[in-house]
Coordinates of C-alpha atoms in Angstrom, one line a residue:
Chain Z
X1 CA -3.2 37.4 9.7
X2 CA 0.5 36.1 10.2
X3 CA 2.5 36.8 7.0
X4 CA 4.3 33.4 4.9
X5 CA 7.6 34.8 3.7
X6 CA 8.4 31.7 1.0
X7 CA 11.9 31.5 1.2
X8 CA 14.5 29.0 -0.6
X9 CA 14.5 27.6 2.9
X10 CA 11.0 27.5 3.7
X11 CA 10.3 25.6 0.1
X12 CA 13.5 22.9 1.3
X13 CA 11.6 22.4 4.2
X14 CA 8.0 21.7 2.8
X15 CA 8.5 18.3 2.3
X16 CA 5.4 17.7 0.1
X17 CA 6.8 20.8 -1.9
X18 CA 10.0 19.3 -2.6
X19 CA 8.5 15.8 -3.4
X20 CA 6.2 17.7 -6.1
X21 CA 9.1 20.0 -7.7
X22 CA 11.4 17.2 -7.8
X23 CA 8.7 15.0 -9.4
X24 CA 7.9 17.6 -11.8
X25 CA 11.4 18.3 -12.6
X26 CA 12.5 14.5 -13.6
X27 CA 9.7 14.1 -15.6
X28 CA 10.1 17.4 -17.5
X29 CA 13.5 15.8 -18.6
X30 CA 12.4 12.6 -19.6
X31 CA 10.4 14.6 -22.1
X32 CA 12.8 16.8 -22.7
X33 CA 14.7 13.8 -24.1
X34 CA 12.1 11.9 -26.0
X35 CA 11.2 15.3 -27.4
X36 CA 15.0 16.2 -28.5
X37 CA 15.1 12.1 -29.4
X38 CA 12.2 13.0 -31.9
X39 CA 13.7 16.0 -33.5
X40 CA 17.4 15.9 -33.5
X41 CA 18.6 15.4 -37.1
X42 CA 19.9 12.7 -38.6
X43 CA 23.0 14.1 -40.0
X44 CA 24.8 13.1 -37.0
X45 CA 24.7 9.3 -37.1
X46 CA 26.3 9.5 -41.3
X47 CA 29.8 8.7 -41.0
X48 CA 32.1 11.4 -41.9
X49 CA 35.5 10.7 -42.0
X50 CA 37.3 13.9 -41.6
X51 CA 35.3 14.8 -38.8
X52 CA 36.8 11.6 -36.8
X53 CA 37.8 10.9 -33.5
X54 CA 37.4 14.9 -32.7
X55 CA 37.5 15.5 -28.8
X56 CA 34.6 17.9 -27.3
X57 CA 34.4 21.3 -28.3
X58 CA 32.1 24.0 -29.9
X59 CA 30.6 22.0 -33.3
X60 CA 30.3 19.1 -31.5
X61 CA 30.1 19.3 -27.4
X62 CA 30.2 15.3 -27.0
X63 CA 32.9 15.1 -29.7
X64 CA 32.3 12.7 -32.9
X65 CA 33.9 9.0 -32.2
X66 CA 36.6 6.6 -35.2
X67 CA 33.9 7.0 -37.9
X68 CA 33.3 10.9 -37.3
X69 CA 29.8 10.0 -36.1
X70 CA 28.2 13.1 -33.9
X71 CA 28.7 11.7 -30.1
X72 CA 25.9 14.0 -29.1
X73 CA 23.4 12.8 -32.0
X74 CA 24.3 9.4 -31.1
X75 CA 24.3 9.5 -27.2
X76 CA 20.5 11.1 -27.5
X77 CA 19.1 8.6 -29.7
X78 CA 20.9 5.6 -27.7
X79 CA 19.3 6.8 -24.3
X80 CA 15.9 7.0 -26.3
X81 CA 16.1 4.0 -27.1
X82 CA 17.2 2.5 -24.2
X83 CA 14.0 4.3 -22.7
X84 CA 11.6 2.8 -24.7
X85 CA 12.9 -0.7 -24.3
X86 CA 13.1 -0.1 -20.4
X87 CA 9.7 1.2 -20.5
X88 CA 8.2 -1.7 -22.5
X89 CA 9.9 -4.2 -20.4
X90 CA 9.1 -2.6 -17.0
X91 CA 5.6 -2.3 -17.9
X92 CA 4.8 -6.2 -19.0
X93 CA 7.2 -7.0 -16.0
X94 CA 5.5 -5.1 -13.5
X95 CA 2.1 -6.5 -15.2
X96 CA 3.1 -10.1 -14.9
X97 CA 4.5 -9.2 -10.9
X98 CA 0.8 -7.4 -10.0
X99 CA -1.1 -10.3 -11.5
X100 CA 0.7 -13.1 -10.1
X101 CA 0.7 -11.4 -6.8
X102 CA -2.9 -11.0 -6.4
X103 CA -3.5 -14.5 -7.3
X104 CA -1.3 -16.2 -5.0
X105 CA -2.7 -13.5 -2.2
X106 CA -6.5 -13.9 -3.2
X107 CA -6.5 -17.2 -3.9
X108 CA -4.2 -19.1 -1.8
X109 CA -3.7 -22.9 -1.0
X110 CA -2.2 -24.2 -4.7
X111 CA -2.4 -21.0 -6.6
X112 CA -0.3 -19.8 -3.9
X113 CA 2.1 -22.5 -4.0
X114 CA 2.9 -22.5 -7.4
X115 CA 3.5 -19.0 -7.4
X116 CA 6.1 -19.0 -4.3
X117 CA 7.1 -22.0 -5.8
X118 CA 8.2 -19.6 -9.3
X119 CA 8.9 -16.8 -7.4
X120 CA 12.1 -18.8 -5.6
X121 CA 13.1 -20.6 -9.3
X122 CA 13.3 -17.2 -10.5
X123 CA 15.2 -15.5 -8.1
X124 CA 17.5 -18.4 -7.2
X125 CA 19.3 -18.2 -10.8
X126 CA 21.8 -15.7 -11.5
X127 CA 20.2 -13.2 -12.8
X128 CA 22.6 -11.5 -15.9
X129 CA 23.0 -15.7 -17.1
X130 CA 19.4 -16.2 -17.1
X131 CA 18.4 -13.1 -19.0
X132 CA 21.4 -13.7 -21.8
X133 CA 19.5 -17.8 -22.4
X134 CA 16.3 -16.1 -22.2
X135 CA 17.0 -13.7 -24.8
X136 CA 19.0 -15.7 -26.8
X137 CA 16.4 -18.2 -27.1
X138 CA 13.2 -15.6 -27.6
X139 CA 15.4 -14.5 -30.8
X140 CA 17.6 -11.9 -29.5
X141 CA 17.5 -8.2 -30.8
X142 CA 15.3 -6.0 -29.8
X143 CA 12.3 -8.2 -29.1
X144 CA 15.2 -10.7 -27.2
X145 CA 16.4 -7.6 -25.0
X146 CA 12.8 -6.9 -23.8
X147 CA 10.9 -10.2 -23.5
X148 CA 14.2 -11.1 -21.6
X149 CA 13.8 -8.3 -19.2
X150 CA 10.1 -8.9 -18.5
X151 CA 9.9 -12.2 -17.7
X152 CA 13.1 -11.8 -15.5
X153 CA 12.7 -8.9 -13.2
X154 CA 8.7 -9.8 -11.9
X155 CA 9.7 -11.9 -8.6
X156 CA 10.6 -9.2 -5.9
X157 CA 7.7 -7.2 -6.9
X158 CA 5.1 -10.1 -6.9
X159 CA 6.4 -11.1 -3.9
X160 CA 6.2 -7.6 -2.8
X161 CA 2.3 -7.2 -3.8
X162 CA 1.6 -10.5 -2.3
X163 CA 2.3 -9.8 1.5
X164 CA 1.3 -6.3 1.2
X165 CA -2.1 -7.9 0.0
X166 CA -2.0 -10.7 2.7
X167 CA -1.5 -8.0 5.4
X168 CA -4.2 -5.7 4.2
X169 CA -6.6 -8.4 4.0
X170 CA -6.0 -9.2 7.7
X171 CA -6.6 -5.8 9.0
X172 CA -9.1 -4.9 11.2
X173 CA -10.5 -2.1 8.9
X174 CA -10.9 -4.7 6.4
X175 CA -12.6 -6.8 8.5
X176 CA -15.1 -4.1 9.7
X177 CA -15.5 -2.9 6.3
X178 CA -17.7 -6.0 5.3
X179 CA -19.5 -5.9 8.6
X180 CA -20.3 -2.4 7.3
X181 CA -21.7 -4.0 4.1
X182 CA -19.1 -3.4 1.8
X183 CA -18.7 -6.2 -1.1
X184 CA -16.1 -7.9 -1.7
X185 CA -15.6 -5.7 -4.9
X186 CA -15.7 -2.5 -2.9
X187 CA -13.4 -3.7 -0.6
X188 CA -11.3 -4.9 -3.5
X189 CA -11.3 -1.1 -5.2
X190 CA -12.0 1.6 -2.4
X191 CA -9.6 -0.3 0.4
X192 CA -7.2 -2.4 -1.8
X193 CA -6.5 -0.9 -4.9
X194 CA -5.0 2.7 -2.9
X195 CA -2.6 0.3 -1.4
X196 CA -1.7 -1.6 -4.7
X197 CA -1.6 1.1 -7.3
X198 CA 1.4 3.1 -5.5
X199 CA 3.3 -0.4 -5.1
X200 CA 2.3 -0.4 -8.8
X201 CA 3.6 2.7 -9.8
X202 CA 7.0 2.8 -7.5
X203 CA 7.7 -0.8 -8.7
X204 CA 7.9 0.0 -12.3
X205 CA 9.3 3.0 -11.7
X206 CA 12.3 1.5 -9.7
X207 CA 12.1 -1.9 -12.6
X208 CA 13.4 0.7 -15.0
X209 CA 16.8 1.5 -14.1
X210 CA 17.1 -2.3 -14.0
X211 CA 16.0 -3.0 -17.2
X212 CA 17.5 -0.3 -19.0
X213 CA 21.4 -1.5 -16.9
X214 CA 19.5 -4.8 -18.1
X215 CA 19.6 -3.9 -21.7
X216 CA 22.9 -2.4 -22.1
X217 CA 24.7 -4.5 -20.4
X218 CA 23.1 -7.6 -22.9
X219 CA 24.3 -5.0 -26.0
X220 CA 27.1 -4.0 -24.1
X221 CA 28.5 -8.4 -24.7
X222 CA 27.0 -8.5 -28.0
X223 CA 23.5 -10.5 -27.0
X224 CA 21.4 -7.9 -27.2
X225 CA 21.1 -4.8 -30.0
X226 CA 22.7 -4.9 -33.5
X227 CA 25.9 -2.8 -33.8
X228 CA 24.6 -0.1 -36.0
X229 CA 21.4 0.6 -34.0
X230 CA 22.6 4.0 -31.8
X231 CA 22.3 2.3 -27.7
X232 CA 24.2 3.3 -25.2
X233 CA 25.3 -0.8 -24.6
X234 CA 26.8 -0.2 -27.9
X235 CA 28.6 3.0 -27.6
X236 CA 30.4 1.8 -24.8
X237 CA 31.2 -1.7 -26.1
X238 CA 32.6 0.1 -28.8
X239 CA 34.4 2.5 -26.6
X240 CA 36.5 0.0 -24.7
X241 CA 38.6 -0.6 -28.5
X242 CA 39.2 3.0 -28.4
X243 CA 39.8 3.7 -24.4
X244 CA 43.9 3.1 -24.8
X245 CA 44.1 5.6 -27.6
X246 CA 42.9 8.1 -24.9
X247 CA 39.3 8.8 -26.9
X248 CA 38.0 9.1 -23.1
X249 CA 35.1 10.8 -24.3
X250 CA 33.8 8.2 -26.5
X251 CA 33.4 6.2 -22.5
X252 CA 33.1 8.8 -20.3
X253 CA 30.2 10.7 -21.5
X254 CA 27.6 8.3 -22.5
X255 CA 28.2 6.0 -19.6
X256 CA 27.7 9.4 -17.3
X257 CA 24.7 9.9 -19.5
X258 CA 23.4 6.4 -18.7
X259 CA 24.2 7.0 -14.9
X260 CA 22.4 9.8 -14.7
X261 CA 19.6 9.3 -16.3
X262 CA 18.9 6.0 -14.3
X263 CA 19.4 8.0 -11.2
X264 CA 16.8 10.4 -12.1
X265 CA 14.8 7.3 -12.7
X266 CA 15.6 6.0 -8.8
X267 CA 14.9 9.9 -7.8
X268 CA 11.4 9.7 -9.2
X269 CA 10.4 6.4 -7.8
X270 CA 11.1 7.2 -4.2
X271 CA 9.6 11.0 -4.5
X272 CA 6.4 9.2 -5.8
X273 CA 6.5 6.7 -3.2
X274 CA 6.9 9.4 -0.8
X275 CA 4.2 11.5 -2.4
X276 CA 1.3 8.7 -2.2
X277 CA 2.1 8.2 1.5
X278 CA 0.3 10.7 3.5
X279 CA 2.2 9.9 6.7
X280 CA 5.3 10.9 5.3
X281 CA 4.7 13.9 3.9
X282 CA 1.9 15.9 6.8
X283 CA 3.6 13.8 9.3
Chain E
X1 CA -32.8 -9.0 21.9
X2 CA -29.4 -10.0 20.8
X3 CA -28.6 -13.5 22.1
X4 CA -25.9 -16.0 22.1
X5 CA -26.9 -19.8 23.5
X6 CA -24.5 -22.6 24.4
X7 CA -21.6 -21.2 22.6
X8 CA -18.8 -22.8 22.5
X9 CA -15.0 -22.2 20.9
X10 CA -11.5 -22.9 20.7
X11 CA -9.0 -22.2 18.1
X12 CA -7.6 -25.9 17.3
X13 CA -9.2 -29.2 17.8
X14 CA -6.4 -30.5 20.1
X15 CA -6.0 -27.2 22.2
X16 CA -8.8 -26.8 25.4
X17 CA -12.0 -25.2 25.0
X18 CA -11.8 -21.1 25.6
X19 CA -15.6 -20.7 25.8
X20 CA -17.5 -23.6 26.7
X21 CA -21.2 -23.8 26.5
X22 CA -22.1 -20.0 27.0
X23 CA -25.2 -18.2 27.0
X24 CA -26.0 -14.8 27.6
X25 CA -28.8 -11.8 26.0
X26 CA -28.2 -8.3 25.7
X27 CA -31.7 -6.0 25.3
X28 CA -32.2 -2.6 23.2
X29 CA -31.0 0.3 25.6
X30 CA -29.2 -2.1 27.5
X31 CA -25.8 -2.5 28.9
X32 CA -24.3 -5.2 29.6
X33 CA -20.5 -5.2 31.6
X34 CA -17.9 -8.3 31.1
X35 CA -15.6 -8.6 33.1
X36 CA -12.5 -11.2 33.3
X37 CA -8.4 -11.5 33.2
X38 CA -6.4 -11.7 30.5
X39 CA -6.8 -14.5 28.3
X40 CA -10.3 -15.8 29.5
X41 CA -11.7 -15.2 26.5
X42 CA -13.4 -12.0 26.5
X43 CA -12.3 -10.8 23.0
X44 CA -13.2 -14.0 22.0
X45 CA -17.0 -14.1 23.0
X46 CA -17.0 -10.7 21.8
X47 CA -15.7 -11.2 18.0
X48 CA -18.2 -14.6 18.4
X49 CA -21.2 -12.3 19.4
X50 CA -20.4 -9.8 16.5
X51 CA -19.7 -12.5 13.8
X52 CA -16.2 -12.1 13.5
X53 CA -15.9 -15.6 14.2
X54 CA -18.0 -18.9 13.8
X55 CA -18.3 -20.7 17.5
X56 CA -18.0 -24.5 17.4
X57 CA -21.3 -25.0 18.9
X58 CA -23.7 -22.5 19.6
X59 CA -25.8 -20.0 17.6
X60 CA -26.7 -16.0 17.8
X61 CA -29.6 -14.6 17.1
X62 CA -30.5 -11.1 16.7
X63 CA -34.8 -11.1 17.5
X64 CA -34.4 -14.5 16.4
X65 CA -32.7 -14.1 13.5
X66 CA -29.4 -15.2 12.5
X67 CA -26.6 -13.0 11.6
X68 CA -26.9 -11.9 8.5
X69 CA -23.6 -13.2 6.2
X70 CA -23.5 -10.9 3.7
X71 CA -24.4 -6.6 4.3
X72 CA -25.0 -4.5 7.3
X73 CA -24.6 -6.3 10.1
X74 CA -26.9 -5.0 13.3
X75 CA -24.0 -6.2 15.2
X76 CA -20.7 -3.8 15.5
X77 CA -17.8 -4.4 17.1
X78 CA -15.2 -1.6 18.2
X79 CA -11.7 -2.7 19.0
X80 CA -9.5 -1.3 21.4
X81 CA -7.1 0.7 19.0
X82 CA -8.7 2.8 17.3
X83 CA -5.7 3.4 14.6
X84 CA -6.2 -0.3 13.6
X85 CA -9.5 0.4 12.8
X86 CA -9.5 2.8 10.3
X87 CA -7.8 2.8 6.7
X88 CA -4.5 5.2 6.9
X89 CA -5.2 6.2 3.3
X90 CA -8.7 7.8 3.7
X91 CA -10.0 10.8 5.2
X92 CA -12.3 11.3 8.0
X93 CA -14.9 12.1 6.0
X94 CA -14.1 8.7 3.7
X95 CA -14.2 6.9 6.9
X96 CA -17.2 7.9 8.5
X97 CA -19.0 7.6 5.1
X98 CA -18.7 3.7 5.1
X99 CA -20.8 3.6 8.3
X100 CA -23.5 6.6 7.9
X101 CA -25.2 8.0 5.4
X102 CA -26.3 10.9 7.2
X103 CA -25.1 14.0 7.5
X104 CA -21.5 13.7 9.1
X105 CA -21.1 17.5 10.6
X106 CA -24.4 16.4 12.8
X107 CA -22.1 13.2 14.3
X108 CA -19.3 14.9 14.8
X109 CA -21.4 17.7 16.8
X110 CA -22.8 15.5 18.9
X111 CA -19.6 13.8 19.4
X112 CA -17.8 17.1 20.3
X113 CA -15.5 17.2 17.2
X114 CA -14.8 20.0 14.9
X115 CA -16.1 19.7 11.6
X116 CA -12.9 20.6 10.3
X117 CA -11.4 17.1 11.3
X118 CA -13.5 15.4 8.7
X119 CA -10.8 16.2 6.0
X120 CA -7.6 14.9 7.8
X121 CA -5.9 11.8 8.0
X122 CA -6.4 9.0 10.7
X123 CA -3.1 10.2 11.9
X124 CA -3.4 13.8 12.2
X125 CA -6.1 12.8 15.3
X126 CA -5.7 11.6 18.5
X127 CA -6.4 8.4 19.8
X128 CA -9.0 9.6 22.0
X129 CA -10.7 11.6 19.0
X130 CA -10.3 8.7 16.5
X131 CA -11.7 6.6 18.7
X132 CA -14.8 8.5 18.8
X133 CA -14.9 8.6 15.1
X134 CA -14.8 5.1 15.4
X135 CA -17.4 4.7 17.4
X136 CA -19.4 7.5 15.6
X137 CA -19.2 5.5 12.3
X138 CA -20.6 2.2 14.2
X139 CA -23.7 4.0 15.0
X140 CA -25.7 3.4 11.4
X141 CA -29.0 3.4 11.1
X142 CA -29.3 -0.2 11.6
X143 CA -26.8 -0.9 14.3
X144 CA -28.6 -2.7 17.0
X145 CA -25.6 -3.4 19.5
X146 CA -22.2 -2.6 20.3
X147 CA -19.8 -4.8 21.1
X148 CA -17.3 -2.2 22.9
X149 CA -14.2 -4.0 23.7
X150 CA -11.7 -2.2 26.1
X151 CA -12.4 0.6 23.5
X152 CA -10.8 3.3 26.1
X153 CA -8.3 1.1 28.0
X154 CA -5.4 2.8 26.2
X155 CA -7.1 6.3 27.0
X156 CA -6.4 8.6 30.4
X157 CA -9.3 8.7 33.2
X158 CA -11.0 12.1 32.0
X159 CA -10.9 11.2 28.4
X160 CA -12.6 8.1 29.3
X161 CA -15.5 9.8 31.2
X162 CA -15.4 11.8 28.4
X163 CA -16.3 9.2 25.8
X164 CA -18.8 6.9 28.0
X165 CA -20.8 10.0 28.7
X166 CA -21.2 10.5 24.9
X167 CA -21.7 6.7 24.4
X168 CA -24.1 6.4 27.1
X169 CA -26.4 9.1 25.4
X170 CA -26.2 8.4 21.8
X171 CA -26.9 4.4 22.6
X172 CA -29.7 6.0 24.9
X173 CA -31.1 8.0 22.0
X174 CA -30.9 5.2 19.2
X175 CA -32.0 2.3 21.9
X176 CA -29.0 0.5 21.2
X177 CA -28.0 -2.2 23.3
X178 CA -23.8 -2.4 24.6
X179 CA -21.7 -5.1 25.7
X180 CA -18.9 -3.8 27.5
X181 CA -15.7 -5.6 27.8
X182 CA -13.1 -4.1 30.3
X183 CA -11.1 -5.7 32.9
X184 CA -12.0 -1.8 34.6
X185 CA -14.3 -2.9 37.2
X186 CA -15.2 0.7 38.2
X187 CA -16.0 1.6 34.9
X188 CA -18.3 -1.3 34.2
X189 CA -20.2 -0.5 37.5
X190 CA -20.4 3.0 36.9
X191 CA -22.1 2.1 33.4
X192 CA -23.5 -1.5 33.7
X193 CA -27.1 -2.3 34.3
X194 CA -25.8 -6.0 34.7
X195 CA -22.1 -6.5 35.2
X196 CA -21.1 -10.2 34.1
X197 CA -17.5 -12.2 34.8
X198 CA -16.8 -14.6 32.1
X199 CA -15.7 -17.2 35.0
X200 CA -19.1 -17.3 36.1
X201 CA -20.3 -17.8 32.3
X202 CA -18.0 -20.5 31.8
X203 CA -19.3 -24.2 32.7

């Protein structure tokens, strides 16, 4: 029997091994997050005036900003929020982009039409203008931040869904699948849906950066949030008063915070693209 | 008997007639070589005969029934690539499932594969060996005929022997008729009982 010596090398080189550990390890700190979101006290968002404008050290790592609010406290709840908003939008946006694509693919001749004809309204308007109207007129806040996101980022993803359907449909395995007696339903679940549900999956997963840039960028001009709710749009509008006085950290750290955490996003949609591809990964 | 009478096609009303009033029969145990060049319209009289698509004027009948529309069609059709064929996202044993209900490591015995293929990917076979699942899966228990177009063009001479021989006795053992579609003239003669050119079908 030949002998595996697992290596740090040989575990880099596994590419279904990395795909998995790297999946595993972004979603551990999405949790990780939520969970500290959940329990962190607070203590941190009361103002304290003596405690103000303190750069980053031991009592408090992030550094407390001009109304001695905890930076760390703050920057932990903003990101949770921002998460739950980004998930709420992504979800109803990818909803509204898998529907419409399988209409307009399934059903063609008008359906399909009207749907292209959508799909180019949508994505011929400047995006950042269309979602400040949008959610200005749905009532801005919270609700504004997220209906505005959903109805605005479903285009690319529909229109994604709706050639990948079109081009499945004309295969040949398709085709001999029904001379095979499959129904129309079991072609539906057993050949399209494997081919649907990753574009599913990697299209939220990739909506969410957007949406969350989406929604801080809408706090970050005043349309979205209001200005005591923690959000990371918020922190930094905020910050840019304070950036001359040389506060950096009241800037630097949450947006880094914000970068990151919508790169990890981007990580985990193309390892779980990856993962649902056999060819990539046993290639 | 399957049989196709007067059957005539083209794909638009204002472009020339591709088949025009054919008629040919193909019996159980038979097989039936066509032969032509490119773009006579072999794949076309083929997908017609299998009911991949409706002639303009014609009919086919399988012991004088029409094809059935909805179900298992006694009529199969193999293509030429065999990766086209099957669905990238399933296994072997997924794949042969949809066409027998039988037990799988029996086909793949008597099609000279290793059991052990039935849990990889379409892509982790060869062409040659794909093919053969292909063909494998066409053979349900109510396939009648096999419409076997250029299905080992893309393949090397002894891989081709290979796969006729294997063809030629399961069709033997089911009493399945074949039409053959090649432009290989020595292969149709070596396994023809009746070797036909679409020219002369034509009128």
């Amino acid at each position: 029997m030949k002998t595996v010596i697992v290596t740090y090398k040989t575990i880099l080189r596994n590419k279904r091994l990395t795909t998995i550990l790297s999946i595993i390890l972004c979603i551990l700190v999405f949790a990780g997050l939520s969970i500290a979101g959940f329990t962190i006290s607070e203590k941190g968002l009361r103002t304290d005036l003596e405690e103000r404008n303190l750069s980053p050290d031991a009592c408090h790592i992030f550094g407390t900003d001009w109304l001695g609010r905890d930076m760390l406290t703050r920057i932990v709840k903003g990101l949770n929020l921002s998460l739950k908003i980004g998930l709420i939008a992504a979800g109803i946006s990818t909803m509204i982009a898998v529907m419409l694509g399988l209409c307009s693919a399934l059903f063609g001749g008008m359906v399909d039409f009207v749907i292209i004809w959508m799909i180019d309204l949508f994505m011929s308007l400047p995006h950042l203008v269309f979602l400040v109207l949008i959610s200005f007129a749905a009532g801005g806040g919270a609700k504004g931040v997220v209906i505005g996101v959903a109805v605005t980022h479903w285009p690319a993803l529909a229109r994604v869904i709706r050639a990948e359907v079109l081009q499945l449909m004309n295969t040949e395995y398709i085709q001999i699948a029904s001379k095979l007696g499959q129904s129309n339903t079991g072609i539906m679940t057993h050949h399209l849906l494997p081919h649907i549900v990753p574009q599913f999956l990697v299209g939220m997963i990739l909506l969410f950066p957007h949406a969350i840039l989406h929604e801080a960028g809408l706090s970050f001009i005043g349309m979205g949030l209001s200005p005591h709710t923690p959000a990371i749009g918020i922190i930094l509008s905020e910050s840019m008063r304070h950036l001359s006085t040389g506060y950096w950290w009241l800037a630097v750290i949450p947006g880094a915070c914000l970068l990151f955490m919508v790169k990890l996003f981007d990580i985990l949609g193309e390892n779980i693209r990856d993962w649902v591809n056999p060819k990539i990964l046993r290639g | 008997m399957l049989e196709g009478r007067n059957l005539s096609f083209r794909y638009h009303p204002k472009k020339d007639w591709i088949l025009k009033n054919i008629s040919l029969t193909v019996s159980p145990g038979q097989v039936i070589g066509l032969k032509g060049m490119s773009g006579e319209g072999k794949t076309t009289l083929g997908k017609i005969m299998a009911g991949y698509l409706r002639p303009d004027s014609g009919f086919i009948q399988v012991d004088k029934y029409p094809l059935p529309k909805k179900g298992v069609s006694p009529v199969q059709m193999i293509f030429q690539h065999p990766e086209l064929s099957v669905n990238p996202k399933w296994r072997i044993h997924k794949i042969l499932s949809e066409g027998i209900a039988g037990n799988q490591t029996l086909l793949m015995d008597e099609f000279g594969l290793s059991p052990s293929f039935l849990n990889r990917y379409p892509h982790e076979l060869s062409g040659g060996e794909l093919q053969r699942i292909v063909i494998g899966r066409s053979l349900g228990k109510d396939t009648r005929y096999l419409i076997a177009d250029e299905i080992t063009a893309m393949l090397d001479a002894i891989t081709q022997a290979q796969i006729w021989h294997t063809i030629m006795t399961s069709i033997k053992k089911r009493n399945i008729g074949v039409l053959a579609i090649s432009h290989d003239e020595n292969l149709l003669n070596r396994i023809c009982d009746d070797c036909l050119h679409i020219r002369d079908l034509n009128n």
